XYZ file of C-alpha atoms in Angstrom:
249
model
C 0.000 0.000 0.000
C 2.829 2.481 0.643
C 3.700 2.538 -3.152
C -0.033 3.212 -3.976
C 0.533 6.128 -1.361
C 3.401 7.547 -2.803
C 1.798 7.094 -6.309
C -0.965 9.326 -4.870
C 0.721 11.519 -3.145
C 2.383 12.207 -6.264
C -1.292 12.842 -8.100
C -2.268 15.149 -5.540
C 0.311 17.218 -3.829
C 0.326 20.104 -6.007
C -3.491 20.550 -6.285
C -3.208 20.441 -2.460
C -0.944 23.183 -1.744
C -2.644 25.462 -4.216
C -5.760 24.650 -2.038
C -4.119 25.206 1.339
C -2.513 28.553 -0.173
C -6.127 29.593 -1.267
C -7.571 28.919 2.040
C -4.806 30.829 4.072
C -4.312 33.413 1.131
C -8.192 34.353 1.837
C -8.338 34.375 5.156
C -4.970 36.708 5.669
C -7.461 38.994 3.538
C -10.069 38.637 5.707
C -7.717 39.799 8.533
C -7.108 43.134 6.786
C -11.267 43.064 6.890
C -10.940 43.340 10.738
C -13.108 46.508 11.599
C -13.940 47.259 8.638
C -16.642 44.706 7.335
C -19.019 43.585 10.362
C -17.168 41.438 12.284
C -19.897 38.491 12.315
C -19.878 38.717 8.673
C -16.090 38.502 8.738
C -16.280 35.368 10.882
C -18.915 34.345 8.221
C -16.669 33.900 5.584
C -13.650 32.733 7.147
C -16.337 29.777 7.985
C -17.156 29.819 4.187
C -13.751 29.615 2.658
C -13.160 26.579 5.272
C -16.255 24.469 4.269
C -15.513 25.655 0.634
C -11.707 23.491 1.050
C -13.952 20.751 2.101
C -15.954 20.275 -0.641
C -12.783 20.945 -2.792
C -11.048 18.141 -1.292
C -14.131 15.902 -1.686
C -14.904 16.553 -5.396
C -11.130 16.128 -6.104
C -10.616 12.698 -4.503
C -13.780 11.378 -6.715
C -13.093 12.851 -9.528
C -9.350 11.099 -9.489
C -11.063 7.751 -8.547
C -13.420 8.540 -11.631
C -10.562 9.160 -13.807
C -8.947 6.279 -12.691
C -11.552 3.925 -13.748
C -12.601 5.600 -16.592
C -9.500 7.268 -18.349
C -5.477 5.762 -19.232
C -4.499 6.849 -15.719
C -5.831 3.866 -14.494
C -4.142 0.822 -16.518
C -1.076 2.149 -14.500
C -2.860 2.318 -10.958
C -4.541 -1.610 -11.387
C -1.187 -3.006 -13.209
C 0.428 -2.939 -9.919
C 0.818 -5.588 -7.658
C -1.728 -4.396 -5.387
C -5.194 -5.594 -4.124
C -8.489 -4.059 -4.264
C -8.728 -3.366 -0.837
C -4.983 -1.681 -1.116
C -6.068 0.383 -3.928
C -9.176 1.899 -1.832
C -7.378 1.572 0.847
C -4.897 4.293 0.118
C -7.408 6.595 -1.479
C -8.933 7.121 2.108
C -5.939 7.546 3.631
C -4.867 10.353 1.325
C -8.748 11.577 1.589
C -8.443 12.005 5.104
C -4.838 13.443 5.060
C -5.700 16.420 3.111
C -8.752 17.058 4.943
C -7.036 16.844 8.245
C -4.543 19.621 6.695
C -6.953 21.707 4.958
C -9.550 21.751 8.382
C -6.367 22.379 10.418
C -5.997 25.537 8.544
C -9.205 26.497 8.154
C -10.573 26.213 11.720
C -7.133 27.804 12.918
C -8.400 30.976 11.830
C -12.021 30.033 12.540
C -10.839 30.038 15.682
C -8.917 33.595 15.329
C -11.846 35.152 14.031
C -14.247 33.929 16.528
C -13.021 36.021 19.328
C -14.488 39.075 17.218
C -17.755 37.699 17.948
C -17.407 36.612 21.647
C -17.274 33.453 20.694
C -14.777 30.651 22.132
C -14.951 27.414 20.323
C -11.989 26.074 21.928
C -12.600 26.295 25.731
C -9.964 23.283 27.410
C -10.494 19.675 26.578
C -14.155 18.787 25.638
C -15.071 15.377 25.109
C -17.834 15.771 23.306
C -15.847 18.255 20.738
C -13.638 15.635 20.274
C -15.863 12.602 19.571
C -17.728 15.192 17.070
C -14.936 15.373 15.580
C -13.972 11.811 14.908
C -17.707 11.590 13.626
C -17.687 14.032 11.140
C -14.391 12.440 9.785
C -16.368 8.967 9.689
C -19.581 10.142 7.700
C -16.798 11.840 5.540
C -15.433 8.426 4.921
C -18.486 6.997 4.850
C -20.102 9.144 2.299
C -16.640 9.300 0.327
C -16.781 5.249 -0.242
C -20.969 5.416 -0.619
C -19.850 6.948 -3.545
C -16.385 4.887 -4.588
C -19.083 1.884 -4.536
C -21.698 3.631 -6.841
C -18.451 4.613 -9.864
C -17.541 1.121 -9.415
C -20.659 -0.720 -9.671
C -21.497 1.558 -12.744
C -18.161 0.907 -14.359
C -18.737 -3.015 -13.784
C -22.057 -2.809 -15.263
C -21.708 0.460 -18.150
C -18.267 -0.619 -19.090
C -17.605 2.753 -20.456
C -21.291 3.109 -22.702
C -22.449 6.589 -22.995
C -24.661 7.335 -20.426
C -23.113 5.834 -17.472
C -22.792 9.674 -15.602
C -26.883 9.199 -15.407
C -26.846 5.881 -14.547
C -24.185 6.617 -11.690
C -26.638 9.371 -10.547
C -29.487 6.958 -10.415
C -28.220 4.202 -8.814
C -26.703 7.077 -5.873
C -30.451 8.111 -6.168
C -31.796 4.819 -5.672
C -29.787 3.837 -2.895
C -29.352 7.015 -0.662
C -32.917 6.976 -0.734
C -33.012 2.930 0.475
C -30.624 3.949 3.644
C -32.695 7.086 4.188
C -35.667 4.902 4.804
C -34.148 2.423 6.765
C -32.638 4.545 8.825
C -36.103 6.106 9.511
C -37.532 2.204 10.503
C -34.643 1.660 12.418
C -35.114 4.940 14.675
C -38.923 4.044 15.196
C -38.068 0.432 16.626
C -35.193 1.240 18.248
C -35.409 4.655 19.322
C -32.636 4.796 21.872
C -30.050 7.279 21.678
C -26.636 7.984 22.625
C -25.869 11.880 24.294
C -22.777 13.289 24.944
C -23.162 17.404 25.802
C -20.682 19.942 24.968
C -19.869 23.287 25.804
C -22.132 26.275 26.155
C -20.931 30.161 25.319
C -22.764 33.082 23.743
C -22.382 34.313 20.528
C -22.482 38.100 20.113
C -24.740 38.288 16.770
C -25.058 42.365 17.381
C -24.918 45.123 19.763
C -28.450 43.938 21.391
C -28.707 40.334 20.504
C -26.949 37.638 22.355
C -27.643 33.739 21.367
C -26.400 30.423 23.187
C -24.429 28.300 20.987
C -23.359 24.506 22.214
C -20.279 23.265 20.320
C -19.017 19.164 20.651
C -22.690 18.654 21.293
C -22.980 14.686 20.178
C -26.195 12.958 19.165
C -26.977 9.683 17.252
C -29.594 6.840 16.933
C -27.550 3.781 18.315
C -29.615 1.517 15.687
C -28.541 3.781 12.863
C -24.727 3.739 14.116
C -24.523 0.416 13.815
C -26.334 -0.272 10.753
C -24.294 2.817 8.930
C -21.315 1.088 10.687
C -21.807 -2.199 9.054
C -22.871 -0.746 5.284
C -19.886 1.249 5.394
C -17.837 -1.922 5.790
C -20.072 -3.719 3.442
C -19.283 -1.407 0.606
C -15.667 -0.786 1.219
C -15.195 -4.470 0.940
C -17.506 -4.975 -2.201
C -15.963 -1.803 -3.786
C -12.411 -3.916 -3.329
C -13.578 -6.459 -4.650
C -14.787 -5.040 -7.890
C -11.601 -3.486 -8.375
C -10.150 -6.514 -7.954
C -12.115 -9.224 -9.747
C -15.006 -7.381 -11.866
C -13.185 -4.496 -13.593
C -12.095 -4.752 -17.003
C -9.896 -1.306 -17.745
């Protein structure tokens, strides 16, 4: 897998420090916006710019397993001596890498501009915060090979006919839709839940408004957990396994 890395790392590193410039390029700006704009609106956008990265990060990562599958850069990727569950293996890692870098940024100077609207977010250790945290980096996984499983299925199935962009839309279609409902049975029968509180400040929104905000707040049906748990692994290993076996590039 470390090859597959470094073969990735190679695919991505530029596009990633162009990002990470971007996102600390923009926010330096917003610093010289300190006073001048509304300062709520100036925390605003810093928030914008970091969700922005995000969704960067997330659209590049499919589109290079899309182009692997679908264009010449992939005979090279699946000629080496690597297994499926190598080959998606790495592309998570190197998911998660650049988000870790890009949201370490980003909610840096979140943080910097939240003091301009009496707002802490980072106040000591909180539990909560930090299981949030792991969370949203699990449904990020989660969605991100949701969606490695739908460009493989239609790849197996399409092999390369026109069309197969729709067809990849429907079947997401078809299936987020599936989960959505079960995960609406599941919460009905077993509607325990798991708690964990965070943090409460107040968040200056103007000169006469004052509003409580709860940060590292944690939620989440234990039936759904589990069952989300489980497809996740499902897919990851059936996604593998069509790499391996079903693909013909």
């Amino acid at each position: 897998m470390l090859k597959l890395i470094k073969y990735e790392i190679k695919t991505v590193w530029r596009d990633l420090i162009i990002l990470l410039a971007i996102v600390v390029l923009l926010n330096l700006a917003l610093l010289t916006r300190v006073n001048v704009w509304k300062n709520d609106l100036v925390f605003g956008l810093s928030c914008l710019i970091y969700f922005g990265g995000l969704v960067a990060i997330f659209i590049g990562n499919i589109k290079i397993f899309t182009r692997d599958l679908k264009e010449n850069t992939g005979y090279l990727l699946f000629t080496l001596p690597q297994n499926g569950y190598s080959i998606v293996g790495e592309k998570l890692i190197i998911s998660l890498v650049e988000v870790i870098i890009i949201s370490t940024a980003g909610i840096g100077f979140i943080d910097v501009f939240s003091s301009l609207v009496s707002l802490q977010l980072f106040k000591g250790f909180n539990f909560g915060a930090v299981l949030q945290t792991v969370g949203d980096l699990y449904a990020y996984i989660s969605l991100i090979i949701f969606i490695y499983f739908v460009v493989a299925v239609t790849k197996m199935i399409m092999k390369g006919r026109r069309l197969s962009g729709l067809v990849e839309f429907g079947i997401f279609g078809i299936l987020a839709f599936v989960s959505y409902k079960i995960d609406v049975i599941l919460e009905k029968i077993f509607p325990q839940k798991i708690n964990i509180s965070g943090g409460i400040t107040n968040l200056q929104i103007s000169p006469d408004k004052v509003s409580n905000v709860s940060y590292g707040s944690v939620s989440f049906n234990i039936a759904n957990g589990v069952f989300g748990f489980i497809v996740t692994v499902i897919l990851f290993v059936v996604t593998a396994r069509i790499l391996e076996k079903r693909i013909d590039l």
